[in-house]
Coordinates of C-alpha atoms and ligand atoms in Angstrom, one line a residue:
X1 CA 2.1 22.3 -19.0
X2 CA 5.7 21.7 -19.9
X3 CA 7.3 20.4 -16.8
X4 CA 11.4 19.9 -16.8
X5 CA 12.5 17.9 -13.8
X6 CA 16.2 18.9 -13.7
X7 CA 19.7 17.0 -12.3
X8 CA 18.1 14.7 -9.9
X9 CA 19.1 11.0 -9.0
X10 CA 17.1 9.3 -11.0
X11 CA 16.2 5.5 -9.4
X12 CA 14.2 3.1 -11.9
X13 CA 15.1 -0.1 -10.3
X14 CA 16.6 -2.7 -12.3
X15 CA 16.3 0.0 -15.4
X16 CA 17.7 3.6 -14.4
X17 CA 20.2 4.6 -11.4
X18 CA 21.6 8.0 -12.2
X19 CA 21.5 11.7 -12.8
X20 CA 19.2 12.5 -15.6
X21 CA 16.4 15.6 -16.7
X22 CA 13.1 14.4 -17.5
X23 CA 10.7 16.6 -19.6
X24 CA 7.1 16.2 -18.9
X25 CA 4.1 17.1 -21.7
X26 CA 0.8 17.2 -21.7
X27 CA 0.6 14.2 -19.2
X28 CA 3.5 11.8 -20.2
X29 CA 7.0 12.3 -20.2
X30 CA 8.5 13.1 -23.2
X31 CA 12.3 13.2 -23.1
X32 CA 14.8 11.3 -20.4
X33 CA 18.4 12.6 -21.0
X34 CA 21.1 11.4 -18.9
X35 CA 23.5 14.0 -17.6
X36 CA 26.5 12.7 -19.7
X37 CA 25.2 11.4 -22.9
X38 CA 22.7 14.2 -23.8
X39 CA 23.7 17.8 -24.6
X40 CA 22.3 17.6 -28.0
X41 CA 18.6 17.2 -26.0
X42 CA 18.9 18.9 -22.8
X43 CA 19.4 22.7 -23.7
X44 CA 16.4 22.0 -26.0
X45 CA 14.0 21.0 -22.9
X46 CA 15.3 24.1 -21.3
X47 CA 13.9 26.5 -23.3
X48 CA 11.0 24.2 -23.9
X49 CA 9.5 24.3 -20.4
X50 CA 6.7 26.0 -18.6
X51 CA 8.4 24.9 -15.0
X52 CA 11.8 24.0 -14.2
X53 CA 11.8 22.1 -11.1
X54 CA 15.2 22.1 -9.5
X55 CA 15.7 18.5 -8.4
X56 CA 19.3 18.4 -6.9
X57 CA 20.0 16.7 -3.9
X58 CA 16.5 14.7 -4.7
X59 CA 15.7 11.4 -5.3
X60 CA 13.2 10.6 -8.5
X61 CA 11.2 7.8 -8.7
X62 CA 8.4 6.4 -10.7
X63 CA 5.3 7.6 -8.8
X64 CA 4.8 5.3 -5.8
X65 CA 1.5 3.0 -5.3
X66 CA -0.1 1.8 -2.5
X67 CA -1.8 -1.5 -3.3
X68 CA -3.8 -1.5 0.1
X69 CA -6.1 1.4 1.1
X70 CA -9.7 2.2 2.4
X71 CA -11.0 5.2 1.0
X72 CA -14.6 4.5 2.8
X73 CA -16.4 6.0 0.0
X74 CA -19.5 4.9 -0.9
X75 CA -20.9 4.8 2.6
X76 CA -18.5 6.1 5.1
X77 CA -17.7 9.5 4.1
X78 CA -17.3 10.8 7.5
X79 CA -14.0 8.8 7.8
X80 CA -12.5 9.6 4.2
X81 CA -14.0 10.5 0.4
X82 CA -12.2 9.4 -2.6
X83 CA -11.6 13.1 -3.2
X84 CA -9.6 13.1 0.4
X85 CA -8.3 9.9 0.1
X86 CA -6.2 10.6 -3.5
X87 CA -4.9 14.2 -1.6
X88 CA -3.5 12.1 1.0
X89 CA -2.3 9.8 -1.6
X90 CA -0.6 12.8 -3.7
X91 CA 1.0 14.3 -0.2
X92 CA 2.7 10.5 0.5
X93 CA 3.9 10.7 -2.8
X94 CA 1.5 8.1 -4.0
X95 CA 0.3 8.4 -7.9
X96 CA -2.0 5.4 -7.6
X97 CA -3.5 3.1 -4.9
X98 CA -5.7 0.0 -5.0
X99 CA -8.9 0.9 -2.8
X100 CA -10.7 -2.3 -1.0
X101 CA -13.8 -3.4 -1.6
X102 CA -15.4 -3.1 2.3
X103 CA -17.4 -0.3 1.1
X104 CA -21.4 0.5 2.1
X105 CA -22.2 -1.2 -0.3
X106 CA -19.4 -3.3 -0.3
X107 CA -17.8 -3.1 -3.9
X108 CA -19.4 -6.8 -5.0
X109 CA -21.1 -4.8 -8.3
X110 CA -20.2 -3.4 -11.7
X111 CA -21.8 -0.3 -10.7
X112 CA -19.8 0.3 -7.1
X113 CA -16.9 -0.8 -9.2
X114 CA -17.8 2.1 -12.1
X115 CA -19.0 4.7 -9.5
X116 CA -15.4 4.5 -7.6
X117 CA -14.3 4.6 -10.8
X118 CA -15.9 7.6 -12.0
X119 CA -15.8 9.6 -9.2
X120 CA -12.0 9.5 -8.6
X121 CA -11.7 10.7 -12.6
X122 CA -13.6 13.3 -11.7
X123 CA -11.5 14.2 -8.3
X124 CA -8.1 14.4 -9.6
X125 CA -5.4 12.7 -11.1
X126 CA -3.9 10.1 -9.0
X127 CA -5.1 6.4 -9.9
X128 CA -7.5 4.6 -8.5
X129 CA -7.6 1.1 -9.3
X130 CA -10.5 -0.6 -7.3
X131 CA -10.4 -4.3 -5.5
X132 CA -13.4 -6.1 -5.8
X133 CA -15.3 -8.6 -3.5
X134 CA -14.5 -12.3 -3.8
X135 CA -18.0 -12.7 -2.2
X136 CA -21.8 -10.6 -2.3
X137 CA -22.0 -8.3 0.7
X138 CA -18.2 -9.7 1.6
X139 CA -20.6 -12.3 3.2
X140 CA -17.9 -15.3 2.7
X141 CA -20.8 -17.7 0.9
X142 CA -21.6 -16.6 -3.0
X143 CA -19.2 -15.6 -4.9
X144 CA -19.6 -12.2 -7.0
X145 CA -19.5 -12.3 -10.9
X146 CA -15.7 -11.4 -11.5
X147 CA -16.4 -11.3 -15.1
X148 CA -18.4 -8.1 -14.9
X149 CA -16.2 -6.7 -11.7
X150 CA -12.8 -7.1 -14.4
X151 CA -15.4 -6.0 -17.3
X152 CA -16.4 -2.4 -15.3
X153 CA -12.5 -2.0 -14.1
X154 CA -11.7 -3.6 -11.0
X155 CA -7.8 -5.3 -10.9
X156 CA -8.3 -7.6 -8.4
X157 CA -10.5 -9.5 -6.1
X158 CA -10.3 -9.5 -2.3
X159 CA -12.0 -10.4 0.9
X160 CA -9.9 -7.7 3.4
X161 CA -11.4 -7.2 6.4
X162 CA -13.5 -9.9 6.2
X163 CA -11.8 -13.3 5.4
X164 CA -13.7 -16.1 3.3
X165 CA -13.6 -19.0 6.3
X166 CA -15.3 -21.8 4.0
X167 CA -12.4 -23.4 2.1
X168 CA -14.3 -24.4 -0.8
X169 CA -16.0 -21.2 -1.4
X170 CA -12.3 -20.1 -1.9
X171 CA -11.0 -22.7 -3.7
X172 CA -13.7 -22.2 -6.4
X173 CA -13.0 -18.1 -5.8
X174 CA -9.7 -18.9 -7.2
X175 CA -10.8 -21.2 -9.8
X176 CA -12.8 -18.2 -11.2
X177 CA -10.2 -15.9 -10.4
X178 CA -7.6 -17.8 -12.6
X179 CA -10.2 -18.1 -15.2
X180 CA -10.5 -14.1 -15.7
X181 CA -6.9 -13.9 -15.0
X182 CA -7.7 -11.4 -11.7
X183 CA -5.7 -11.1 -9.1
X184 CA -6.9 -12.8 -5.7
X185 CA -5.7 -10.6 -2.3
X186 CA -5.9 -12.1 0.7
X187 CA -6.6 -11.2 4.1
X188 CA -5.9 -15.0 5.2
X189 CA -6.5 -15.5 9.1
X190 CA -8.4 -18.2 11.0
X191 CA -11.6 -16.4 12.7
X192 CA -12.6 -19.1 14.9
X193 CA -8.9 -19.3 16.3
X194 CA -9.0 -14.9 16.6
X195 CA -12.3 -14.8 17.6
X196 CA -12.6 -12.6 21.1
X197 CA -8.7 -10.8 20.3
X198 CA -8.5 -7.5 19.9
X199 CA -4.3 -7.3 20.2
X200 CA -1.9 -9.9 19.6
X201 CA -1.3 -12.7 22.6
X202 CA 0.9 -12.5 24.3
X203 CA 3.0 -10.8 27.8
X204 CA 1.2 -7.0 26.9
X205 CA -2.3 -8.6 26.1
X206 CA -2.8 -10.2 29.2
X207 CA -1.2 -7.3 31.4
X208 CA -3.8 -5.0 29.5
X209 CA -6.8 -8.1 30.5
X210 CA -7.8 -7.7 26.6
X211 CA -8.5 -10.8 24.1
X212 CA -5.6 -11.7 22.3
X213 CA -5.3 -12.8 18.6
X214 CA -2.6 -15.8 18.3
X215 CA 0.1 -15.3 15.9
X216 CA -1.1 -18.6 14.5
X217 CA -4.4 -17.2 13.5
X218 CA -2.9 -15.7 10.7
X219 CA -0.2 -18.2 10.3
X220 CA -3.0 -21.0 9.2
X221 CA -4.6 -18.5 7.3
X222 CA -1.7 -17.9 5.5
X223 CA -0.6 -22.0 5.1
X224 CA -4.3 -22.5 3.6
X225 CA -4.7 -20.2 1.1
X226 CA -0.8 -20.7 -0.5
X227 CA -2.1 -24.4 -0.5
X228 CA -5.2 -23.5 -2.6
X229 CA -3.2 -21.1 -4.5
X230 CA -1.0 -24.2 -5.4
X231 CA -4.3 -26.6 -5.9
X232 CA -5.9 -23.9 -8.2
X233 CA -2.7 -22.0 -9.9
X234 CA -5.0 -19.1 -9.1
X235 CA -2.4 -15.6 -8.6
X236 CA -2.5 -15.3 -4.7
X237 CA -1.7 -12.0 -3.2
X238 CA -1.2 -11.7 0.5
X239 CA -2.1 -8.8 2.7
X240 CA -0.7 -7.1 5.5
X241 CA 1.7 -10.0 6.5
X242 CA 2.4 -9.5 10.0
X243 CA 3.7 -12.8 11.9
X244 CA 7.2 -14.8 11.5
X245 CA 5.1 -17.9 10.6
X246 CA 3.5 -16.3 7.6
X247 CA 6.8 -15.0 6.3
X248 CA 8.5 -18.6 6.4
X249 CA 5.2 -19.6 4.6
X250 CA 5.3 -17.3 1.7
X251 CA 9.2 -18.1 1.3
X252 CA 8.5 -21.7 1.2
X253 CA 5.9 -21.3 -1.0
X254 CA 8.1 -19.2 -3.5
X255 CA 11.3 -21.2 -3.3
X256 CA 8.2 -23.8 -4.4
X257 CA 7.2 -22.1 -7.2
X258 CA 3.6 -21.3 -6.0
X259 CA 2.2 -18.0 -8.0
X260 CA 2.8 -15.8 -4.7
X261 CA 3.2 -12.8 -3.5
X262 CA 3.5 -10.7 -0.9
X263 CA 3.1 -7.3 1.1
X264 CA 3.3 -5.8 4.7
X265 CA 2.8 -2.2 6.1
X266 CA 4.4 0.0 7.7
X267 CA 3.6 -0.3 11.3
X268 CA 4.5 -3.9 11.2
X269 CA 8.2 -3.3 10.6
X270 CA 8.3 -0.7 12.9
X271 CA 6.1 -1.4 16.0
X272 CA 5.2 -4.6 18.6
X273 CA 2.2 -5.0 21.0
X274 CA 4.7 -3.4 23.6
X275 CA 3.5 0.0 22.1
X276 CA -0.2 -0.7 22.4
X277 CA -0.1 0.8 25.9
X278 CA 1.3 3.9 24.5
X279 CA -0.7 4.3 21.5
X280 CA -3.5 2.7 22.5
X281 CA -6.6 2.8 20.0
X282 CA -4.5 3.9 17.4
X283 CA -1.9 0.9 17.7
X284 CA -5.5 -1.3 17.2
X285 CA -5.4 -2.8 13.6
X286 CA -6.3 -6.5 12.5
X287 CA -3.7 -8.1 12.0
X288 CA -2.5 -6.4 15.2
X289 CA 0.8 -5.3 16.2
X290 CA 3.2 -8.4 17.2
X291 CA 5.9 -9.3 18.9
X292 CA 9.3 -7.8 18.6
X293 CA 10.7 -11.5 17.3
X294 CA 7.6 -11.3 14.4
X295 CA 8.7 -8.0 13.2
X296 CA 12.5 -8.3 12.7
X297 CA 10.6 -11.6 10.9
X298 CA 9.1 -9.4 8.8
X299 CA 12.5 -6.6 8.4
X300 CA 14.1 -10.1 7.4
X301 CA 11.2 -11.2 4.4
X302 CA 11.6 -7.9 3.1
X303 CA 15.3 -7.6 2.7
X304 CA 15.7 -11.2 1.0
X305 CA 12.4 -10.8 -1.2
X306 CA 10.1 -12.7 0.6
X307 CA 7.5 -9.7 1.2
X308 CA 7.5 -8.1 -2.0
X309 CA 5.9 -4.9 -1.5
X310 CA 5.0 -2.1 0.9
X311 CA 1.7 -1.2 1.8
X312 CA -0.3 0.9 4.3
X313 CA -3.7 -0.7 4.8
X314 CA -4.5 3.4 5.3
X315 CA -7.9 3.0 7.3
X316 CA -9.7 5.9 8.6
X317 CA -11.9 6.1 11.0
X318 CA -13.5 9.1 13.0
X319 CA -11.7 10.4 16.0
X320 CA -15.2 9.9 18.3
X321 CA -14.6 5.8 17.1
X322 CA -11.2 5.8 17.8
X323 CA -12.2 7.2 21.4
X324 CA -14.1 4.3 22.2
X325 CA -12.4 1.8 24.8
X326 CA -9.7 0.1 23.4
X327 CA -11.9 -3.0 23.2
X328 CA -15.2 -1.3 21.2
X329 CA -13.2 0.8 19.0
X330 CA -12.4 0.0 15.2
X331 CA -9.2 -1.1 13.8
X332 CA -7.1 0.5 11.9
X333 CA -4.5 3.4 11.2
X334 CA -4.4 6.0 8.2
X335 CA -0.8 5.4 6.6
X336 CA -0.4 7.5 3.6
X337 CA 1.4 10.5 4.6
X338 CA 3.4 8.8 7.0
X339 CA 4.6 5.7 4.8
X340 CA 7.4 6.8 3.0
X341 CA 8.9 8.5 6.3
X342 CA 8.7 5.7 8.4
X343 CA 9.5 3.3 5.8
X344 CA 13.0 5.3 5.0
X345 CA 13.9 4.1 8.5
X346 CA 14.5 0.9 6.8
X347 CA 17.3 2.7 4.3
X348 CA 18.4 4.2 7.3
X349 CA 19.1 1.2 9.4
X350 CA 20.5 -0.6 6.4
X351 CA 17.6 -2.6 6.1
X352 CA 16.9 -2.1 2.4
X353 CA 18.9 0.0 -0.2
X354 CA 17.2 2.6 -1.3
X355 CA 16.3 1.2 -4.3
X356 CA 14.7 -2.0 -2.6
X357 CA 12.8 0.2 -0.6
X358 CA 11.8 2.3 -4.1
X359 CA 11.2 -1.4 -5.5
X360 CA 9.0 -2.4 -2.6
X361 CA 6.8 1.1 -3.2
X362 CA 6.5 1.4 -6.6
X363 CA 8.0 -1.4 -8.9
X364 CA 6.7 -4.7 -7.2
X365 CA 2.7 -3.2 -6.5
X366 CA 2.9 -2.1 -10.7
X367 CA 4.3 -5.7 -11.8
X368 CA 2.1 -7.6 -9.5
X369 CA -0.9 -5.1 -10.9
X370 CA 0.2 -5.3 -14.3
X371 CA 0.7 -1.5 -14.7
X372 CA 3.7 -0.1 -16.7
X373 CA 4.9 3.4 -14.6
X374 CA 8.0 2.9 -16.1
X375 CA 10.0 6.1 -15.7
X376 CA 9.9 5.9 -20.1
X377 CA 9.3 8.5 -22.8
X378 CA 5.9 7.4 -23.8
X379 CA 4.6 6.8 -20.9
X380 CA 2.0 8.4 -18.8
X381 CA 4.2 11.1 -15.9
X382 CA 3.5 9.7 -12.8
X383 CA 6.9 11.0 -10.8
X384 CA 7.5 11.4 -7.4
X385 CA 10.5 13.6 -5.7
X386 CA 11.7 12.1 -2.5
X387 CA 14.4 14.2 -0.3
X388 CA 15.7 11.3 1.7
X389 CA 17.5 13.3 4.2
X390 CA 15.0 16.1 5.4
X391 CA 14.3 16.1 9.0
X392 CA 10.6 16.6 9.7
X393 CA 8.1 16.0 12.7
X394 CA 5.0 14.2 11.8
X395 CA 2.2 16.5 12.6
X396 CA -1.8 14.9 12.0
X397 CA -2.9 18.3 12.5
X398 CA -1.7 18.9 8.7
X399 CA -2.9 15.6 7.2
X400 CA -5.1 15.7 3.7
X401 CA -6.7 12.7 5.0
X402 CA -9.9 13.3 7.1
X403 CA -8.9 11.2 9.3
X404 CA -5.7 11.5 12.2
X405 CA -5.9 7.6 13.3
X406 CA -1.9 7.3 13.6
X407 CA 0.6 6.6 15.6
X408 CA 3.4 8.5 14.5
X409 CA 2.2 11.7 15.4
X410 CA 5.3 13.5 16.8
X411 CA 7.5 11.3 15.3
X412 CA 10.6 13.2 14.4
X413 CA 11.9 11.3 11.0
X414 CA 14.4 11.7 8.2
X415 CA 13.1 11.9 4.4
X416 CA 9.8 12.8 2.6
X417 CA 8.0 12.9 -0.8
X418 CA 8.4 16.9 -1.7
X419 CA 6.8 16.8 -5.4
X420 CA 4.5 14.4 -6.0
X421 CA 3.6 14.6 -10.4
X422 CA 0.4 12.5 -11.5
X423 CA -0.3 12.5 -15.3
X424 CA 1.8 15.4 -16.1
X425 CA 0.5 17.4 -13.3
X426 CA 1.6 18.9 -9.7
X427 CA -1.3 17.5 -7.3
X428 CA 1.6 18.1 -4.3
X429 CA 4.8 20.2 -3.6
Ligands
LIG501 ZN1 -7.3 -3.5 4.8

């Protein structure tokens, strides 16, 4: 199908910022005109075209990727499949994701790595990239063969959810790592220092009589692995960055030199532990929600470059789990059809430009992957059309995703994705 995406603002950043048409064909994109250097093309693609899609007034950017999700497939398909997973995806305006390797069986194998694989070919057409482990069984002692993980597919390694304690099993992790050139993403935290938390310390933790996680769990997490990044040269990626301790870390490290990099989500720009009592299970994620002073921290690493990318850590889980007392109950909140909303806040509140925030969702997660979604004739269509003004209310009730673990239901917000185009085909509008 001939697909001509006409008179939108085109943002590319750092390549395209402007009104052009973009002709789609069978899967890539074909011809970019700009609105005042191309009459000699654009007629043409007019009469060429299956589908004229009016984009005026709309915002088009390269197809935006989430680097952090948990698609729960193999082994937890009552929470989300990769089939329900990538429709979430493609109605958040996502055209690839990176899916992490806390599977059942955890992804420590060529053949999880290949079945993930295969199975999302065979669902649709968004991207699935897959994370391995950095250990068997995400067991924090032997490390996985990363030759045959990189070998059957998988772009990076990572221990999310369950972080490698043992410093020398990481060090050599990176080591091998570097040697296969993979990616390592981090979920750095200090477990002894956590252990018993199930919010952050602090005034609302001990009002609510729950555990609470110390900022500096993370922190030290955070301080050890950018020094074994810098021991190793390995490429360190770090996960849901959360306190103000990690983001003067990671800028230190950078203004250093150190190979790293950086994302947060969502929900840590946005809310504190104050809204735990409000939102209860559905404000419990690890790292947890912190305090108001951590996340204008965190508004601040992403508006000079510290935190490089956006990312929603989208974890399902069943609503009977999330029901569970606030202690029992597993953590973590779906993010994919909410991320682009509530990150636009940022735009908003002058935050970000738009085009940072574009950057931060598309064009940082594809350089730090190594994937070219250059908006490019050549290349394969992965486009998403963004109206950044619409007013809309959040409602779970209509989520793809199985799950309706969020927060933001409710939430009355301005701008969404309203086409989302992966490989030269519609998979939302
Ligand atoms: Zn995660």
């Amino acid at each position: 199908m001939k697909i001509l995406i006409h008179g939108g603002w085109v943002i590319d950043p750092g390549r395209l910022d402007g009104r052009f048409d973009i002709l789609v064909d069978d899967g890539k994109i074909v011809r970019l005109v700009s609105e005042d250097g191309g009459t000699s093309a654009s007629p043409g693609g007019e009469r060429m075209a299956d589908r004229i899609v009016d984009a005026s007034g709309l915002i088009v950017v390269p197809g935006l990727i989430d680097m952090h999700v948990h698609f729960r497939e193999p082994g937890q398909e009552h929470k989300e499949t990769l089939e329900t997973g990538m429709a979430a995806a493609a109605r958040g305006g996502f055209t690839a994701v990176c899916t992490m390797p806390n599977t059942r069986p955890a992804a420590d194998s060529a053949e999880t790595i290949g079945f993930i694989l295969k199975k999302s070919r065979e669902c649709g057409r968004v991207k699935v990239y897959p994370v391995g482990a950095i250990t068997r069984g995400l067991g924090g002692e032997d490390l996985c063969d990363y030759a045959s993980l990189k070998a059957a597919g998988a772009v990076a390694v990572s221990d999310d959810g369950m972080p490698v304690m043992n410093s020398l099993v990481m060090r050599h992790a990176m080591e091998r790592a570097k040697a296969f050139d993979l990616l390592v993403i981090s979920h750095s935290e200090d477990l002894h220092l956590a252990a018993g938390g199930v919010m952050n310390e602090g005034e609302t933790s001990r009002s609510m009589g729950v555990g609470g996680i110390p900022d500096a769990a993370e922190t030290i997490g955070v301080l050890r692995d950018i020094a074994l990044a810098e021991l190793t040269g390995a490429r360190l990626h770090v996960a849901h960055v959360s306190t103000a301790g990690s983001v003067r870390a990671i800028r230190d490290a950078k203004c250093r030199g150190v190979q790293v990099t950086a994302e947060t989500a969502p929900h840590y720009f946005t809310l504190t532990d104050r809204d735990v009592p409000t939102y209860g299970t559905n404000a419990k994620m690890n790292p947890p929600l912190r305090s108001h002073h951590d996340r204008d921290a965190v508004r601040r690493g992403l508006s000079d470059g510290t935190i490089d990318a956006v990312a929603t850590d989208h974890a399902p889980h069943a609503a009977s789990e999330k029901a569970l007392g606030f202690s029992d109950a597993p953590n973590g909140i779906i993010g994919l059809e909410t991320s682009l909303a509530v990150s636009l806040r940022l735009v908003h509140e002058g935050v970000l430009s738009m085009t940072q925030l574009i950057e931060k969702m598309t064009g940082s997660p594809a350089r730090i992957l190594g994937i070219d979604n250059r908006l490019a004739v050549g290349n394969p269509a992965d486009i998403t059309l963004i109206d950044p003004e619409a007013p809309h209310r959040i409602d779970a009730a209509s989520f793809r995703s199985k799950s309706r673990n969020t927060p933001f239901h409710g939430w009355e917000l301005n701008g969404r994705s309203v086409m989302t185009i992966a490989a030269g085909d519609i998979v939302f509008e």
